[in-house]
Amino acid sequence: QEAPAKPNVIILATGGTIAGAGASAANSATYTAAKVGIDQLIAGVPELSQLANVRGEQVMQIASESITNDNLLQLGRRVAELADSKDVDGIVITHGTDTLEETAYFLDLVEKTDKPIVVVGSMRPGTAMSADGMLNLYNAVAVAGSKEARGKGVLVTMNDEIQSGRDVSKMMNIKTEAFKSPWGPLGMVVEGKSYWFRLPAKRHTMDSEFDIKNIKSLPNVGIAYSYGNVDDTAYKALAQSGAKAIIHVGTGNGSVSSRVVPTLQALRKDGVQIIRSSHVNAGGFVLRNAEQPDDKNDWVVAHDLNPQKARILAMVALTKTQDSKELQRIFWEY
Ligand SMILES: NC(=O)CC[C@H](N)C(=O)O
């Protein structure tokens, strides 16, 4: 029997600017996100049908700053169901860009499939001049339908680049060149064809020890930001609200103010995991026992993961272990 000429790609829509609408074509920044339904989005890019047999599904319709852990689990379970289906070759997720990097990393950790999963958004609503959503979506479907994208982890297609969902972050919030990885894109997609240059080195999808099918709920993990004159108010409040781990957004190499150190040591003794990350924008790089004696304090370092990605990994890891050494192993490997 002959293989079908075109791959079957499902687009799961969640909202964001790619589904946004503004009052006039001049409104590139002032508009309402999550307005346009997935069928209308697909109808707006008839060229998609040249790439794949495309079907849309509206999973939610929200601006991504409002996404919850329950939303993540709901989306993750639907992706897993579709990935298990013989009739599905690739999955695209349209998403608001504010937390796109978190969802992409979450799926990269928990989806046991080598089928392409591509998360995509846009920086301008479809109603704006030079809207970027159409091309980003076209590129996403092209990548999701391609054999070359299999087994490369969850991907993000923005601004003609193919990025690793693990590495990529929204670095700029007004330009279409918004998403960057500290380690560079994996490839480019041009006129529906992908060009690959490098591969992710970290464990993901098929090679991950985590599986969405075994995750019932995600624990409470909070993030506290550091700056000059910082005190321990936020850390104590997070612990009081039941945080199982606190992501410390440190200065530089995840450094910790001397005014905060005793509180973090005490919280660790009370069972809260302390994970040091960095607020350095272009890419923090936190090393164990540099700046702070992590072995002595029994703290964990997030290494190159930014704070919001560190929260995702901590939540997923804590569904399996409460051991700080295991947690650190996981932070090195993923
Ligand atoms: N460019 C965007 O998608 C941002 C819109 C909105 N804040 C969201 O993340 O959903």
Coordinates of N, CA, C and O and ligand atoms in Angstrom, one line a residue, residues 14-19 28 31-34 62-66 95-100 121-125 132 158 170 173 178-179, ligand 1:
T14 N -4.5 27.2 21.4 CA -4.7 27.6 22.8 C -5.0 29.1 23.0 O -5.2 29.5 24.1
G15 N -4.8 29.9 22.0 CA -5.0 31.4 22.1 C -3.8 32.2 21.8 O -3.0 31.8 20.9
G16 N -3.6 33.3 22.4 CA -2.5 34.2 22.2 C -2.7 35.1 21.1 O -3.8 35.3 20.5
T17 N -1.6 35.8 20.8 CA -1.7 36.9 19.7 C -1.9 36.3 18.3 O -2.5 36.9 17.5
I18 N -1.4 35.1 18.1 CA -1.6 34.5 16.8 C -3.1 34.3 16.5 O -3.5 34.2 15.4
A19 N -3.9 34.3 17.6 CA -5.4 34.3 17.5 C -5.9 35.7 18.0 O -7.1 35.8 18.4
S28 N -0.3 47.2 16.1 CA 0.5 46.0 16.2 C 0.8 45.6 17.6 O 1.2 44.5 17.9
Y31 N -4.2 45.3 21.1 CA -5.2 44.4 20.5 C -5.6 43.5 21.6 O -5.1 43.5 22.7
T32 N -6.6 42.6 21.3 CA -7.0 41.6 22.3 C -6.5 40.2 21.8 O -6.7 39.9 20.6
A33 N -5.8 39.5 22.6 CA -5.3 38.2 22.3 C -6.5 37.2 22.4 O -7.5 37.5 23.0
A34 N -6.3 36.0 21.8 CA -7.2 34.9 21.9 C -8.6 35.3 21.5 O -9.6 35.2 22.3
I62 N -7.1 31.3 25.4 CA -6.6 32.2 26.5 C -5.3 33.0 26.1 O -4.6 32.6 25.1
A63 N -5.1 34.0 26.8 CA -3.8 34.7 26.7 C -2.9 33.9 27.6 O -3.2 33.5 28.7
S64 N -1.6 33.7 27.1 CA -0.8 32.6 27.8 C -0.3 33.0 29.2 O 0.1 32.2 29.9
E65 N -0.4 34.3 29.5 CA 0.0 34.7 30.9 C -0.9 34.1 31.9 O -0.6 34.0 33.1
S66 N -2.1 33.7 31.4 CA -3.1 33.1 32.4 C -3.1 31.6 32.4 O -4.0 31.0 33.0
H95 N 0.0 29.2 20.4 CA 0.1 29.5 21.8 C 0.5 31.0 21.9 O 1.2 31.6 21.1
G96 N 0.1 31.7 23.0 CA 0.5 33.0 23.3 C 2.0 33.0 23.5 O 2.6 31.9 24.0
T97 N 2.7 34.0 23.2 CA 4.2 34.0 23.3 C 4.7 34.2 24.7 O 5.9 33.9 25.0
D98 N 3.9 34.7 25.6 CA 4.4 35.1 27.0 C 4.9 33.9 27.7 O 5.9 34.0 28.4
T99 N 4.2 32.8 27.6 CA 4.7 31.6 28.4 C 4.9 30.4 27.4 O 5.0 29.3 27.8
L100 N 5.0 30.7 26.1 CA 5.3 29.7 25.1 C 6.5 28.8 25.5 O 6.5 27.6 25.3
G121 N 3.7 30.8 17.9 CA 2.9 32.0 18.2 C 3.2 33.1 17.2 O 3.7 32.9 16.2
S122 N 2.8 34.3 17.6 CA 3.1 35.4 16.8 C 3.3 36.7 17.6 O 2.8 36.7 18.8
M123 N 3.9 37.6 17.1 CA 4.1 38.9 17.9 C 3.1 40.0 17.5 O 2.9 40.9 18.2
R124 N 2.5 39.8 16.3 CA 1.5 40.8 15.9 C 0.2 40.0 15.6 O 0.2 38.9 15.0
P125 N -1.0 40.6 15.9 CA -2.2 39.9 15.6 C -2.4 39.9 14.1 O -1.8 40.7 13.3
D132 N 2.8 38.4 11.6 CA 3.8 37.3 11.4 C 3.2 36.0 11.6 O 3.8 34.9 11.4
M158 N 9.5 30.4 15.1 CA 9.2 31.8 15.1 C 10.3 32.5 14.2 O 11.4 32.2 14.3
K170 N 11.5 34.0 25.2 CA 11.1 35.3 24.7 C 12.0 36.4 25.2 O 12.0 36.6 26.4
N173 N 9.9 41.9 23.6 CA 8.5 41.7 23.5 C 7.8 42.6 22.5 O 6.6 42.8 22.5
A178 N 11.7 37.9 18.3 CA 11.5 37.9 19.8 C 12.1 36.7 20.5 O 12.4 36.8 21.7
F179 N 12.2 35.6 19.8 CA 12.6 34.4 20.5 C 14.0 34.0 20.1 O 14.4 33.9 19.0
Ligands
LIG1 N1 2.5 37.9 21.5 C1 1.7 37.3 22.3 O1 1.3 36.2 22.0 C2 1.4 37.9 23.6 C3 -0.1 37.9 23.9 C4 -0.5 37.4 25.2 N2 0.1 38.2 26.3 C5 -0.1 35.9 25.3 O2 0.9 35.5 25.7 O3 -1.0 35.1 25.0

